[in-house]
Coordinates of C-alpha atoms in Angstrom, one line a residue:
Chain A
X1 CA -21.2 10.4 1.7
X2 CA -18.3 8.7 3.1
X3 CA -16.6 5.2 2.7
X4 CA -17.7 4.6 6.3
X5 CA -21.0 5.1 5.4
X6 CA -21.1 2.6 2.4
X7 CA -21.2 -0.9 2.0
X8 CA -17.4 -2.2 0.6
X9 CA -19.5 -4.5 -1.9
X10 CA -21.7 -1.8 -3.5
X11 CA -19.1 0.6 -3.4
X12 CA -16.7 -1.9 -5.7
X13 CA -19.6 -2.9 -7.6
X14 CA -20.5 0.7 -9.0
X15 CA -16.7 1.2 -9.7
X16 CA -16.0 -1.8 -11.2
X17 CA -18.6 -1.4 -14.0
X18 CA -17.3 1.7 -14.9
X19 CA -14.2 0.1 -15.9
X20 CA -13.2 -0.5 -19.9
X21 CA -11.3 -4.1 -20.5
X22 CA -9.5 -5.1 -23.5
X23 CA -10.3 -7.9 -24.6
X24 CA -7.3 -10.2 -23.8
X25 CA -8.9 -9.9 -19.8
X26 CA -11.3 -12.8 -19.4
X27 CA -11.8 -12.1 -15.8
X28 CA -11.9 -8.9 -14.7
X29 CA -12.6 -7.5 -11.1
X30 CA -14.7 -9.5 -8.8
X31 CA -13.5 -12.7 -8.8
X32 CA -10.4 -14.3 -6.4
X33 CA -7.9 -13.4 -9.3
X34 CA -8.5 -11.8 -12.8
X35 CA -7.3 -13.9 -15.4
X36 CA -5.6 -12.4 -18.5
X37 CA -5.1 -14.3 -21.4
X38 CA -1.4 -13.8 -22.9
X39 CA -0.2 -13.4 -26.7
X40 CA -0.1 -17.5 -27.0
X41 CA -3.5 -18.5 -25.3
X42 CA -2.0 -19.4 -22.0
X43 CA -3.7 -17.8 -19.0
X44 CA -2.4 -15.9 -16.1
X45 CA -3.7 -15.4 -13.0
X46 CA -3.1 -11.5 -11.8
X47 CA -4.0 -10.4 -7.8
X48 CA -3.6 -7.7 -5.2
X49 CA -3.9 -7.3 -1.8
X50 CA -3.0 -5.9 1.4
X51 CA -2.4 -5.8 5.0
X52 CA -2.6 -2.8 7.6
X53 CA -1.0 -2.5 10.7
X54 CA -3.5 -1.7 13.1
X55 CA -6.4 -3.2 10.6
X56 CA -5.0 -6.9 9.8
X57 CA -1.9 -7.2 12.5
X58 CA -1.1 -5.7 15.5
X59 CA 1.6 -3.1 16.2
X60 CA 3.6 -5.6 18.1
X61 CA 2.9 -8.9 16.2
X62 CA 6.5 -10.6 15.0
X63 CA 7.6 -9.2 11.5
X64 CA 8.4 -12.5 10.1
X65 CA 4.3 -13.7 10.7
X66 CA 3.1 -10.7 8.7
X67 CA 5.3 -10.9 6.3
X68 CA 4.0 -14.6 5.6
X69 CA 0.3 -13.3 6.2
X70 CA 0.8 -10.8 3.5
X71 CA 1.7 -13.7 1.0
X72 CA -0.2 -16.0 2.1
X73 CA -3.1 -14.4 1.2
X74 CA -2.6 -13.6 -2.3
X75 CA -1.4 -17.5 -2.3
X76 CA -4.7 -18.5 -1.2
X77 CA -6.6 -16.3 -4.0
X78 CA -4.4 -17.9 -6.4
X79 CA -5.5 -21.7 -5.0
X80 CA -8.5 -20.4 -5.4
X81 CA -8.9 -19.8 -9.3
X82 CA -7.6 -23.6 -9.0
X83 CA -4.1 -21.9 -10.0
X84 CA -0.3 -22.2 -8.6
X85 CA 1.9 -18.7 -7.7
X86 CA 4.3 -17.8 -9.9
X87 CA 5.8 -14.5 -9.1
X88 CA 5.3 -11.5 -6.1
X89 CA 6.1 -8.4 -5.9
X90 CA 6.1 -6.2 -2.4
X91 CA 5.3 -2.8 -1.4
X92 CA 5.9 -1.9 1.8
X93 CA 4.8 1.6 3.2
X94 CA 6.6 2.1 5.9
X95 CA 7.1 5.1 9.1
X96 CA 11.1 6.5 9.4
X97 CA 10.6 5.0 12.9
X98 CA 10.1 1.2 11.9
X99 CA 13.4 -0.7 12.7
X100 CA 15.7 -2.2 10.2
X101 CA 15.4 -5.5 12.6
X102 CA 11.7 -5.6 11.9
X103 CA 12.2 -5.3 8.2
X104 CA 14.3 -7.8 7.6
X105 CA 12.1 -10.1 9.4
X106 CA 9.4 -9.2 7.6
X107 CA 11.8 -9.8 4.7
X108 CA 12.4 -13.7 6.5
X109 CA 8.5 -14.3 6.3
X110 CA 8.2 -13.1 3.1
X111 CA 11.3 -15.2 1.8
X112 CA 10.1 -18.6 3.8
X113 CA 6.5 -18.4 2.0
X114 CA 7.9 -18.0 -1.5
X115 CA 10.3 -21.1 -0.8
X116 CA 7.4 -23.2 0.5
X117 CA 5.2 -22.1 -2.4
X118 CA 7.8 -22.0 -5.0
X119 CA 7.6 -18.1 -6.4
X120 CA 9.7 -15.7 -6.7
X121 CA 9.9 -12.3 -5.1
X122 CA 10.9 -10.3 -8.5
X123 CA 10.7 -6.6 -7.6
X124 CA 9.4 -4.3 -4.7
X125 CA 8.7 -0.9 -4.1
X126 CA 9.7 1.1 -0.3
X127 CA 8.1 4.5 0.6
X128 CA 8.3 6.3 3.5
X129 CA 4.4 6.6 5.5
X130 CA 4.0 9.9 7.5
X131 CA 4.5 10.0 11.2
X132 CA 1.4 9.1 12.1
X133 CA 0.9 6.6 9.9
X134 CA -0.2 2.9 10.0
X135 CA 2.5 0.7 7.7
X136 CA 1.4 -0.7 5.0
X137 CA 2.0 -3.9 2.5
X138 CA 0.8 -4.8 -0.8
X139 CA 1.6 -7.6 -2.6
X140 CA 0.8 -8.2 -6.0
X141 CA 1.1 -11.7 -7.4
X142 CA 0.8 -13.7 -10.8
X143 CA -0.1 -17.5 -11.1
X144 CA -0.5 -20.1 -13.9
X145 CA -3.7 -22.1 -14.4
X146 CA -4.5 -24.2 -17.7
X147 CA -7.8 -23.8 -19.1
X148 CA -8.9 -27.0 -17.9
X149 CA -8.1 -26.4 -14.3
X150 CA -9.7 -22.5 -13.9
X151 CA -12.0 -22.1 -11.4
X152 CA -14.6 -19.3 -10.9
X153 CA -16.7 -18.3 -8.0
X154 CA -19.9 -17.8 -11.2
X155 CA -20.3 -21.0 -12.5
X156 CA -22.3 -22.7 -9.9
X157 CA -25.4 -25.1 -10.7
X158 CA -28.7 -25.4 -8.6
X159 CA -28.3 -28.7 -6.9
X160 CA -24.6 -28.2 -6.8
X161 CA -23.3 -29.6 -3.0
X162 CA -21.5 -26.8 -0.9
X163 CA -18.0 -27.8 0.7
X164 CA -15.3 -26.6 2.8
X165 CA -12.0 -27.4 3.8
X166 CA -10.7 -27.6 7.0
X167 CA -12.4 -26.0 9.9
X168 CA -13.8 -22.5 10.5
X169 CA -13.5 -19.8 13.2
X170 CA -11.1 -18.8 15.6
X171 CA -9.2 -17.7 13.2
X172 CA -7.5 -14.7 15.3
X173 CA -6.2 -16.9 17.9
X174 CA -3.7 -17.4 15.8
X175 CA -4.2 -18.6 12.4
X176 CA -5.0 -15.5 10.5
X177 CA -1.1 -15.3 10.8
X178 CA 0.1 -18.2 10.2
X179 CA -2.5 -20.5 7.9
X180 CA -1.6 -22.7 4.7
X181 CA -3.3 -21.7 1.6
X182 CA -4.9 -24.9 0.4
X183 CA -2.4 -24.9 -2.6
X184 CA -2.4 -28.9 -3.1
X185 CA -6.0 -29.2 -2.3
X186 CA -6.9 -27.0 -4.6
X187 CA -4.7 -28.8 -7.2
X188 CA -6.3 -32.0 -6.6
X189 CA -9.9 -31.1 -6.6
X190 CA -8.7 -28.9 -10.2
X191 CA -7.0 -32.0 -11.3
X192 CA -9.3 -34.7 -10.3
X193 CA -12.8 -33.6 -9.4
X194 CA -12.9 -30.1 -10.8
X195 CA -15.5 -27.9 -8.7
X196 CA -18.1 -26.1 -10.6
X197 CA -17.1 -22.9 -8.3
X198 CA -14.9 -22.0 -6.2
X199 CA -13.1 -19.1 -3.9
X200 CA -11.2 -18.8 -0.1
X201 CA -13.2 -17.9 2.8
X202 CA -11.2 -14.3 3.6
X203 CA -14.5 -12.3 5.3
X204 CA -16.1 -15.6 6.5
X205 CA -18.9 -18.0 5.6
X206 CA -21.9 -15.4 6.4
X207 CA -20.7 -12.8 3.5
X208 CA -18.5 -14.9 1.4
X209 CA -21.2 -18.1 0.7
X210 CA -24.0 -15.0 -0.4
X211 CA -21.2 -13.8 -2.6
X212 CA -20.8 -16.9 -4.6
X213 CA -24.2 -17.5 -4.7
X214 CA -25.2 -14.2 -5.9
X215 CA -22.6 -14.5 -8.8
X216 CA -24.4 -17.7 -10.1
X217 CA -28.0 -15.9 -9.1
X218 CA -28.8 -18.6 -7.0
X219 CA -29.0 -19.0 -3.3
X220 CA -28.2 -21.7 -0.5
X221 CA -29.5 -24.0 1.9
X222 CA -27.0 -24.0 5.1
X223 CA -26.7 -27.1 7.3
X224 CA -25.4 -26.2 10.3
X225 CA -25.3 -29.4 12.3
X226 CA -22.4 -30.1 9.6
X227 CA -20.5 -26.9 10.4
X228 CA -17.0 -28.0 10.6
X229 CA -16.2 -25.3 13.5
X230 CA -12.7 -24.7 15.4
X231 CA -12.1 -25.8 18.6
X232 CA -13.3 -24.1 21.3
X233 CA -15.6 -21.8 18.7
X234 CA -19.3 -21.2 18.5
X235 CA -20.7 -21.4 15.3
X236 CA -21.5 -17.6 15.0
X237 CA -18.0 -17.2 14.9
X238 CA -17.3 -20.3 12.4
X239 CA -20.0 -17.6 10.3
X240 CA -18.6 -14.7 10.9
X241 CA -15.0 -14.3 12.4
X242 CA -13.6 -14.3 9.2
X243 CA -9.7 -15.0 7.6
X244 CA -10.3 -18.5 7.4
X245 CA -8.1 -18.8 4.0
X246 CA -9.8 -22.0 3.5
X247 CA -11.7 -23.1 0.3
X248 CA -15.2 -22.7 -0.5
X249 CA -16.7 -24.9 -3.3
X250 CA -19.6 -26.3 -5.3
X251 CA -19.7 -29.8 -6.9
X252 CA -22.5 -31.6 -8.9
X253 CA -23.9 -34.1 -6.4
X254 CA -23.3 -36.9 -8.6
X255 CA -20.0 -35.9 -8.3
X256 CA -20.0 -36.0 -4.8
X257 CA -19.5 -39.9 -3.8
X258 CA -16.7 -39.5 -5.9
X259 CA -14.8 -37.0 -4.3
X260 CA -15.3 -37.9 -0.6
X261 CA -14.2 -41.7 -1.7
X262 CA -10.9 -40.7 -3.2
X263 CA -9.6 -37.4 -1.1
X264 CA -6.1 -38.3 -0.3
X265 CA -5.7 -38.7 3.4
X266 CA -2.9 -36.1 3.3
X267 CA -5.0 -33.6 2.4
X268 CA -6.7 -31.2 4.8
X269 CA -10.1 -32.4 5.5
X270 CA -13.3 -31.8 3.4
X271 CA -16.7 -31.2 4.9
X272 CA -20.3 -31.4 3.1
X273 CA -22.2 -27.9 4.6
X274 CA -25.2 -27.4 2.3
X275 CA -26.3 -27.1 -1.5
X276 CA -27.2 -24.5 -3.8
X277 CA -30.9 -23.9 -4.8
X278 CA -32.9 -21.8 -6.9
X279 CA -32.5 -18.2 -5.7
X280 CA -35.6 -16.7 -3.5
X281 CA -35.7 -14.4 -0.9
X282 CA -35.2 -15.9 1.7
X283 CA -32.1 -18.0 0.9
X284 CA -29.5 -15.2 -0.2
X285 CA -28.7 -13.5 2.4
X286 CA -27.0 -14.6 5.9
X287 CA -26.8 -11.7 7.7
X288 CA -24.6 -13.2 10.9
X289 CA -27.6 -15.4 11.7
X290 CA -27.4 -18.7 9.4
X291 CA -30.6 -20.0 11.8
X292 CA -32.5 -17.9 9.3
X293 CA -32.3 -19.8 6.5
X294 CA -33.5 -22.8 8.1
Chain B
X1 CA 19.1 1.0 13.5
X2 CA 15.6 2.7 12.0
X3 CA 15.1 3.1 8.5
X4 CA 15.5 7.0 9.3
X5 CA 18.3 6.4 10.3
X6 CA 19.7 4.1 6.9
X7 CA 19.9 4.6 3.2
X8 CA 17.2 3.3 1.1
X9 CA 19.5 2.0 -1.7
X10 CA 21.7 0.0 0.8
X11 CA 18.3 -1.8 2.8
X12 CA 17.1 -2.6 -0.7
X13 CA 20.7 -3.6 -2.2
X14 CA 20.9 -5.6 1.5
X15 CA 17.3 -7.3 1.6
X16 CA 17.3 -8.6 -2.3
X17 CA 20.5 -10.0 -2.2
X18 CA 18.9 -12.8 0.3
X19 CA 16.0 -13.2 -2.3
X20 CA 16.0 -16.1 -4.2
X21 CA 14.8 -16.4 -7.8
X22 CA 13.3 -19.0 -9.7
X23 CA 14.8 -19.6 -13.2
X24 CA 12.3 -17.6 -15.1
X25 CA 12.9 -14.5 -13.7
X26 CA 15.2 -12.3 -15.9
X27 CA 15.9 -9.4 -14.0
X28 CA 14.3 -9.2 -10.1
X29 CA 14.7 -6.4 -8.5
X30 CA 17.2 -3.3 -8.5
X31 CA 15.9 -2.4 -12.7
X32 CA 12.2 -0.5 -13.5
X33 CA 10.8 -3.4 -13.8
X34 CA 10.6 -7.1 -13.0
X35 CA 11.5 -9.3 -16.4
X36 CA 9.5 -12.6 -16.4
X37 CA 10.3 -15.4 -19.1
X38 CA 6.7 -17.0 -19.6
X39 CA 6.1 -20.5 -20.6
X40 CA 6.7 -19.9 -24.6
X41 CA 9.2 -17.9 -24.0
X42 CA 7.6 -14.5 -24.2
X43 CA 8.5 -11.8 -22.2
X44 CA 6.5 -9.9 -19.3
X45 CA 7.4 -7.1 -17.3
X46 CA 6.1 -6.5 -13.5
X47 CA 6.2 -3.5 -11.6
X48 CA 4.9 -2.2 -8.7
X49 CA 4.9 0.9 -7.2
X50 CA 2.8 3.7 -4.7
X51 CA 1.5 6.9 -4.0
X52 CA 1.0 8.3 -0.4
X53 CA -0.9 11.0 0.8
X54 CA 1.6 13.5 2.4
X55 CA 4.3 12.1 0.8
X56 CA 3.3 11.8 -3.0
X57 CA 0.3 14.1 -2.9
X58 CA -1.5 16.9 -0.7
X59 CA -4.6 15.6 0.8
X60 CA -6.1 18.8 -0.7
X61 CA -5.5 17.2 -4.4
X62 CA -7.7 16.4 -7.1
X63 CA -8.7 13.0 -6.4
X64 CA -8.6 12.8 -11.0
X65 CA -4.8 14.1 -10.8
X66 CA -3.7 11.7 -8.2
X67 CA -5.5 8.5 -10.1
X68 CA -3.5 9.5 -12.8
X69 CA -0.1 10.3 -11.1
X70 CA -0.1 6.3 -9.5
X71 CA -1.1 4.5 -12.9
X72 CA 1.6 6.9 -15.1
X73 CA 4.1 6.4 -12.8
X74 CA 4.2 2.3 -13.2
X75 CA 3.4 3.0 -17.1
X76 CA 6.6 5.3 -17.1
X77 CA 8.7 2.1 -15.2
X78 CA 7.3 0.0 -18.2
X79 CA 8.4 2.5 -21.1
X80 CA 11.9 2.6 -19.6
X81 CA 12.1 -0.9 -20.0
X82 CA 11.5 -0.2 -24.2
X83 CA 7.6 -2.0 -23.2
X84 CA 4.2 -1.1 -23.4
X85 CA 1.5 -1.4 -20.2
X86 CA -0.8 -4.2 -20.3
X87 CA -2.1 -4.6 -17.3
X88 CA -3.1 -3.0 -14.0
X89 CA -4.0 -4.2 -10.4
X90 CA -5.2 -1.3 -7.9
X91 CA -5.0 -1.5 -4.3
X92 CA -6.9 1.0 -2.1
X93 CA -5.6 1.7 1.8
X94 CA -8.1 4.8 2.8
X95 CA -9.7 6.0 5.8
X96 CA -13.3 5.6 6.4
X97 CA -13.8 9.3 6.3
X98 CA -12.9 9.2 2.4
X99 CA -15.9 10.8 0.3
X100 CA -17.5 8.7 -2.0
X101 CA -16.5 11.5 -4.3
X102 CA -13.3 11.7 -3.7
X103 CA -12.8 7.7 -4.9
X104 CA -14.8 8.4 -8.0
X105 CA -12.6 11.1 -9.3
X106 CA -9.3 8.7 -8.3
X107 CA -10.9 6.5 -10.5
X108 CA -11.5 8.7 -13.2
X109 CA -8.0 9.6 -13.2
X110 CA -7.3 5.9 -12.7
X111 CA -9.4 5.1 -16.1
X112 CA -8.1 8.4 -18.2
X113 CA -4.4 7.0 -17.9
X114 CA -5.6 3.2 -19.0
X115 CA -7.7 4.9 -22.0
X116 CA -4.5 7.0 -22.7
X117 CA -2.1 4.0 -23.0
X118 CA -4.1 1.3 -23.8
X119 CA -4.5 -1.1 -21.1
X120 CA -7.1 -2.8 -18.6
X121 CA -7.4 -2.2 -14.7
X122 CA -8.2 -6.0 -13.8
X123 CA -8.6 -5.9 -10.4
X124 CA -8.4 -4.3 -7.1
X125 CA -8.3 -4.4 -3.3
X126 CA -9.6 -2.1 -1.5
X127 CA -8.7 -1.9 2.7
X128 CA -9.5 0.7 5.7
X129 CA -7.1 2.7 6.9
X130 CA -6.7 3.4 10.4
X131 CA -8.2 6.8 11.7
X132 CA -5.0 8.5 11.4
X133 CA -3.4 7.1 8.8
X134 CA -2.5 8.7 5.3
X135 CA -4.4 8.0 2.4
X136 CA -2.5 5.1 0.1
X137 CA -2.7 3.8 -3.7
X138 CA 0.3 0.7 -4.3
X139 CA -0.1 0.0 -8.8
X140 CA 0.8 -3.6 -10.0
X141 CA 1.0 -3.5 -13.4
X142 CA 2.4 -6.2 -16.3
X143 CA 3.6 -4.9 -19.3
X144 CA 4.6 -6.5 -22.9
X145 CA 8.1 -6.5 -24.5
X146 CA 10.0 -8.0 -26.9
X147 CA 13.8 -9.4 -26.8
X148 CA 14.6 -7.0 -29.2
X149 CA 13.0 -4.6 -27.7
X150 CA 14.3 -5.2 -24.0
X151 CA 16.2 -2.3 -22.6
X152 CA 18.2 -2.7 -19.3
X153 CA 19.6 0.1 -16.8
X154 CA 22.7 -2.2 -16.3
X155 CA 23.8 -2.6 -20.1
X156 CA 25.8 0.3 -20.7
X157 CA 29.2 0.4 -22.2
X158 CA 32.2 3.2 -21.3
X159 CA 31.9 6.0 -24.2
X160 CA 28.8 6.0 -24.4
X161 CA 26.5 9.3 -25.0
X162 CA 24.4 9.7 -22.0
X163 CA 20.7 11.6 -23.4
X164 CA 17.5 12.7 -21.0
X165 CA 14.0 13.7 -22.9
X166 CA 12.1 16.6 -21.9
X167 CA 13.0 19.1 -19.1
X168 CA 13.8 18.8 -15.5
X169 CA 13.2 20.2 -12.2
X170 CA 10.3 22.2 -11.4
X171 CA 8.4 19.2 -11.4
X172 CA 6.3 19.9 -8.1
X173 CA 4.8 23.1 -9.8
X174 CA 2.6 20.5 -11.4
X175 CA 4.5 17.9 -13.8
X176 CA 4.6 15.4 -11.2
X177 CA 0.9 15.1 -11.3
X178 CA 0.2 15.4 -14.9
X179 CA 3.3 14.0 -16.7
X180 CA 2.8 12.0 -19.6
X181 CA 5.0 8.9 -19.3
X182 CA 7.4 8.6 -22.3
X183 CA 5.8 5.3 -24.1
X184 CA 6.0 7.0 -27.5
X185 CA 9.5 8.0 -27.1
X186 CA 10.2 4.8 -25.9
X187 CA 8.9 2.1 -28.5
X188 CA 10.6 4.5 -31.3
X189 CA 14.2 4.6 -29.3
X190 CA 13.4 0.6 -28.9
X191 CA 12.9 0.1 -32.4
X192 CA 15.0 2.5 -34.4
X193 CA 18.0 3.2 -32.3
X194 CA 18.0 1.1 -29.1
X195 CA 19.7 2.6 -25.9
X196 CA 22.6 0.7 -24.5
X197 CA 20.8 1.4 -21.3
X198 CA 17.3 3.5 -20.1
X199 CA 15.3 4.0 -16.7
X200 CA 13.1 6.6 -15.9
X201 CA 14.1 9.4 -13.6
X202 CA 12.4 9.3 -10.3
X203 CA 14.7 10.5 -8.0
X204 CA 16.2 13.2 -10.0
X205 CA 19.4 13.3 -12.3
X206 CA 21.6 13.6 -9.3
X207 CA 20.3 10.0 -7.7
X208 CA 19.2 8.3 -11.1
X209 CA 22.4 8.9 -13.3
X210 CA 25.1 7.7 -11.1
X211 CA 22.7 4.6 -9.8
X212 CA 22.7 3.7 -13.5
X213 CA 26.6 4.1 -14.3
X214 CA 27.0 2.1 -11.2
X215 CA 24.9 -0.9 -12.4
X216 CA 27.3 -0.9 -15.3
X217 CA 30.6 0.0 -13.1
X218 CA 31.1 2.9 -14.7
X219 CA 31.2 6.9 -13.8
X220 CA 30.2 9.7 -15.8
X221 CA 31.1 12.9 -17.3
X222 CA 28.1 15.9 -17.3
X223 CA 27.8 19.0 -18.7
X224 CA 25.7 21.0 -17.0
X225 CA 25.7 23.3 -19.6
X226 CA 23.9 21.8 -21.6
X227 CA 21.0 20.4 -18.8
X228 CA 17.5 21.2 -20.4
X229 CA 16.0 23.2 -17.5
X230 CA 12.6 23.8 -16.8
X231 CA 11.4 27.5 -16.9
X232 CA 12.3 29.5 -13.8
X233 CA 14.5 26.8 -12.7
X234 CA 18.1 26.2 -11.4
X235 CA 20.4 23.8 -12.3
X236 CA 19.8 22.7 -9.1
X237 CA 16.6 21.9 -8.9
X238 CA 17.0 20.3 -12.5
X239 CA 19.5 18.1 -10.7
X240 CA 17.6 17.2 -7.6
X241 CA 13.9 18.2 -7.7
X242 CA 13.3 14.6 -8.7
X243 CA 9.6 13.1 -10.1
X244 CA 10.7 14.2 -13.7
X245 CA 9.7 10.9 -15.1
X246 CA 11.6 11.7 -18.3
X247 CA 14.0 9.1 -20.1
X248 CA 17.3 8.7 -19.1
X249 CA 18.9 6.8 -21.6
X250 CA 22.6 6.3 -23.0
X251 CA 23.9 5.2 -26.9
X252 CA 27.0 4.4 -28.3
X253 CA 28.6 7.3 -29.7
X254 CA 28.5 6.2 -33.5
X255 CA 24.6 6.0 -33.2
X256 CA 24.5 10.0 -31.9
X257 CA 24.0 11.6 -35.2
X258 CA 21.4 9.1 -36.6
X259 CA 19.5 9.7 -33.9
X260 CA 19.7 13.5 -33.5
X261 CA 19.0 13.1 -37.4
X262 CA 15.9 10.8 -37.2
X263 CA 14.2 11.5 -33.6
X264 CA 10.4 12.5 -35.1
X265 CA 9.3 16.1 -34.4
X266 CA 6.4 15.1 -32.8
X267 CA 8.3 13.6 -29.9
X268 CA 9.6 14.9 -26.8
X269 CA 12.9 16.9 -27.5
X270 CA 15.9 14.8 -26.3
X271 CA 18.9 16.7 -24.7
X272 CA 23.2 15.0 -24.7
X273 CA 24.1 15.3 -21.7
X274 CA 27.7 14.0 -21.1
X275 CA 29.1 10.2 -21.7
X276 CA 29.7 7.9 -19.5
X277 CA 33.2 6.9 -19.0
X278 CA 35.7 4.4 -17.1
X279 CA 34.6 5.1 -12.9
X280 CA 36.8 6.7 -10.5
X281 CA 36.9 8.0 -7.4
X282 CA 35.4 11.7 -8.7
X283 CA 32.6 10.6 -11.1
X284 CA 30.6 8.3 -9.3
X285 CA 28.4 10.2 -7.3
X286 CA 26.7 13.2 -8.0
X287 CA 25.6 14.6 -4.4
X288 CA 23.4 17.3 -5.0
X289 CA 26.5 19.3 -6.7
X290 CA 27.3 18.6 -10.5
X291 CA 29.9 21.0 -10.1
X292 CA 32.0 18.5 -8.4
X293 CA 32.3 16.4 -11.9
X294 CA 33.6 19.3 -13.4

């Protein structure tokens, strides 16, 4: 059997629980981040990630927005675990044939999210791809988060009220390039109205809301009236397009008057989408058709 | 300009000199590793690296050999920074027409080299790779070290002995597959007789030794005489073969003979190799021809 053949989920899944952890890891794979507990109790947030030409940008996309893609993302991972970024380093895999002009813009986008976010870019690795071959970024990043202010995508309650930020869909018009992790929200809700779960929509609402649910074995009740969908979008693609790099999270309804009363103004809108129920089989799944569950 | 058409040392000396650093960063890029000060002071170490299909490995490879080629390679960075691996990040770039199989023996490999050394894969990524593409593994990994312990490529002084472990050359007969990275050897060196400077040899004597008397502005004098060669090897390929991923370190000269007196048996054999002395135009650079030092 191939990879092609397999679902991404079951194949990580099977791998992941063959996997040993000492014990200073409190969070291994399967979360946003892992989370590893250092030598004086502090925590540290630890994530990878990459992006393919030809998979996640185009051949002829401008260096400088992939190179801000590429940390954006793990940015957005880190918001996610209700952390801040801390330090990146970049692999680039790259053909003979990619010009020096294209690097260095990368390089630009690269340098201009680290200044915005306030990380540093502390090492990298270059290797040379073969001919034929698609190039290639990782970047691995560390964060900080205090105990009080980690957030998992496992700890959700039944009852618990579903929200997102901003708006969903669309996102290859143009935002999957260019999008803000939600960095300050994120900080706020950790620091004010801490969610009882929490992750960034990266392969959309329709697989990433099962996800969290699953990890708290519980499942969801979708309203999709409240959808908050991009302009010009259907909501299919609000459920399914996918790199949204916006937040996901649950909150304990009477926590929820709360929240919507004080969100600063500044912040990038919130929207109530559903709650979290008791898991049965009808409300795990949502399968590109949210109608299903309703 | 292509990168083809450039020298890798000068993009990367080029690209990080426009990088800026945050205050807690120690050493960025341009050493083995990243040095991170952490809130208490502690010290981290971050490293990234990859392996690619056609360029690190033959597709026709055991999967179990190339897992543990990518994780001993970044453990080998941490050693020659005199630290220990912690932990590890994997990210995954492979075609869809990867077997199942295939995966499950990388990870083997993947979990033999954390078992070995003593530290925890925490997470992963794993992305498709276009249909032509080569296959691609990029390693994050953290490591622990102390202050004392620290052990810079940039730190030498003008006398000093100049010492490699093990053998080189040869290496593509099999070593660079199934090395064992020199953690043992290292934490001894670090805490009985500490090396002016270290780094692991990657790109072969001929590359690595005058990039770390550079870093310290200083040339070298080698004897080739006394090179420990790998069976059925030249001095040559000793010189230039590269992947050795032995120690390449340097000591003052009044610490030689405690060293040569106290290095355990059960440790990798270490070899003096010349000293490094005041730079001048004839011995910076080492161009594929030890001869010309000479």
């Amino acid at each position: 059997m191939t990879l092609g053949e397999s679902s991404e989920d079951q194949i990580i899944e099977r791998i992941c629980s063959q996997l040993t952890q000492r014990s200073d890891i409190l969070v291994g794979p399967g979360d946003d981040c892992a989370v590893v507990q250092l030598e004086n109790g502090a925590l540290q947030l630890q994530k990878t990630d990459c992006v393919v030409e030809g998979v996640h940008f185009y051949p002829e996309e401008m260096a400088e927005r992939v190179g801000w893609k590429a940390m954006a993302r793990v940015v957005s991972d880190i918001a996610a675990m209700g952390g801040t970024p801390s330090s990146m380093l970049v692999t680039l895999i790259l053909r003979s044939d990619t010009k020096l002009a294209w690097l260095e813009a990368l390089y630009q986008g690269i340098q201009n999210c680290a200044n915005t976010f306030d990380f540093s870019i502390v090492g990298g690795e270059t290797s040379s791809a073969p001919k034929d071959s698609a190039n290639m970024l990782s970047i691995a990043g560390t964060g900080n988060v205090t105990k009080d202010n980690l957030i998992l995508r496992s700890t959700a309650n039944q009852g618990d009220t579903i929200f997102v930020t901003g708006r969903l869909g669309g996102s290859l018009t143009g935002k999957h390039l260019d999008f803000t992790p939600r960095v300050k929200e994120s900080q706020w809700l950790a620091n004010h109205c801490k969610p009882s779960a929490m992750m960034d929509l990266s392969d959309g609402l329709a697989k990433d809301l099962p996800r969290l649910a699953k990890l708290s074995n519980l499942g969801f009740l979708l309203d999709p009236q409240t959808l908050p969908i991009s302009p010009n979008c259907t909501v299919e693609q609000a459920l399914g397009d996918g790199e949204d790099y916006e937040l996901l999270f649950t909150l304990p309804t009477q926590q929820v008057e709360y929240l919507l009363s004080n969100w600063p103004g500044d912040l990038t809108p919130l929207t109530q989408i559903g709650i979290l129920e008791q898991r049965s089989e009808t409300n795990t799944a949502l399968d590109g058709g949210w109608d299903h569950f309703y």
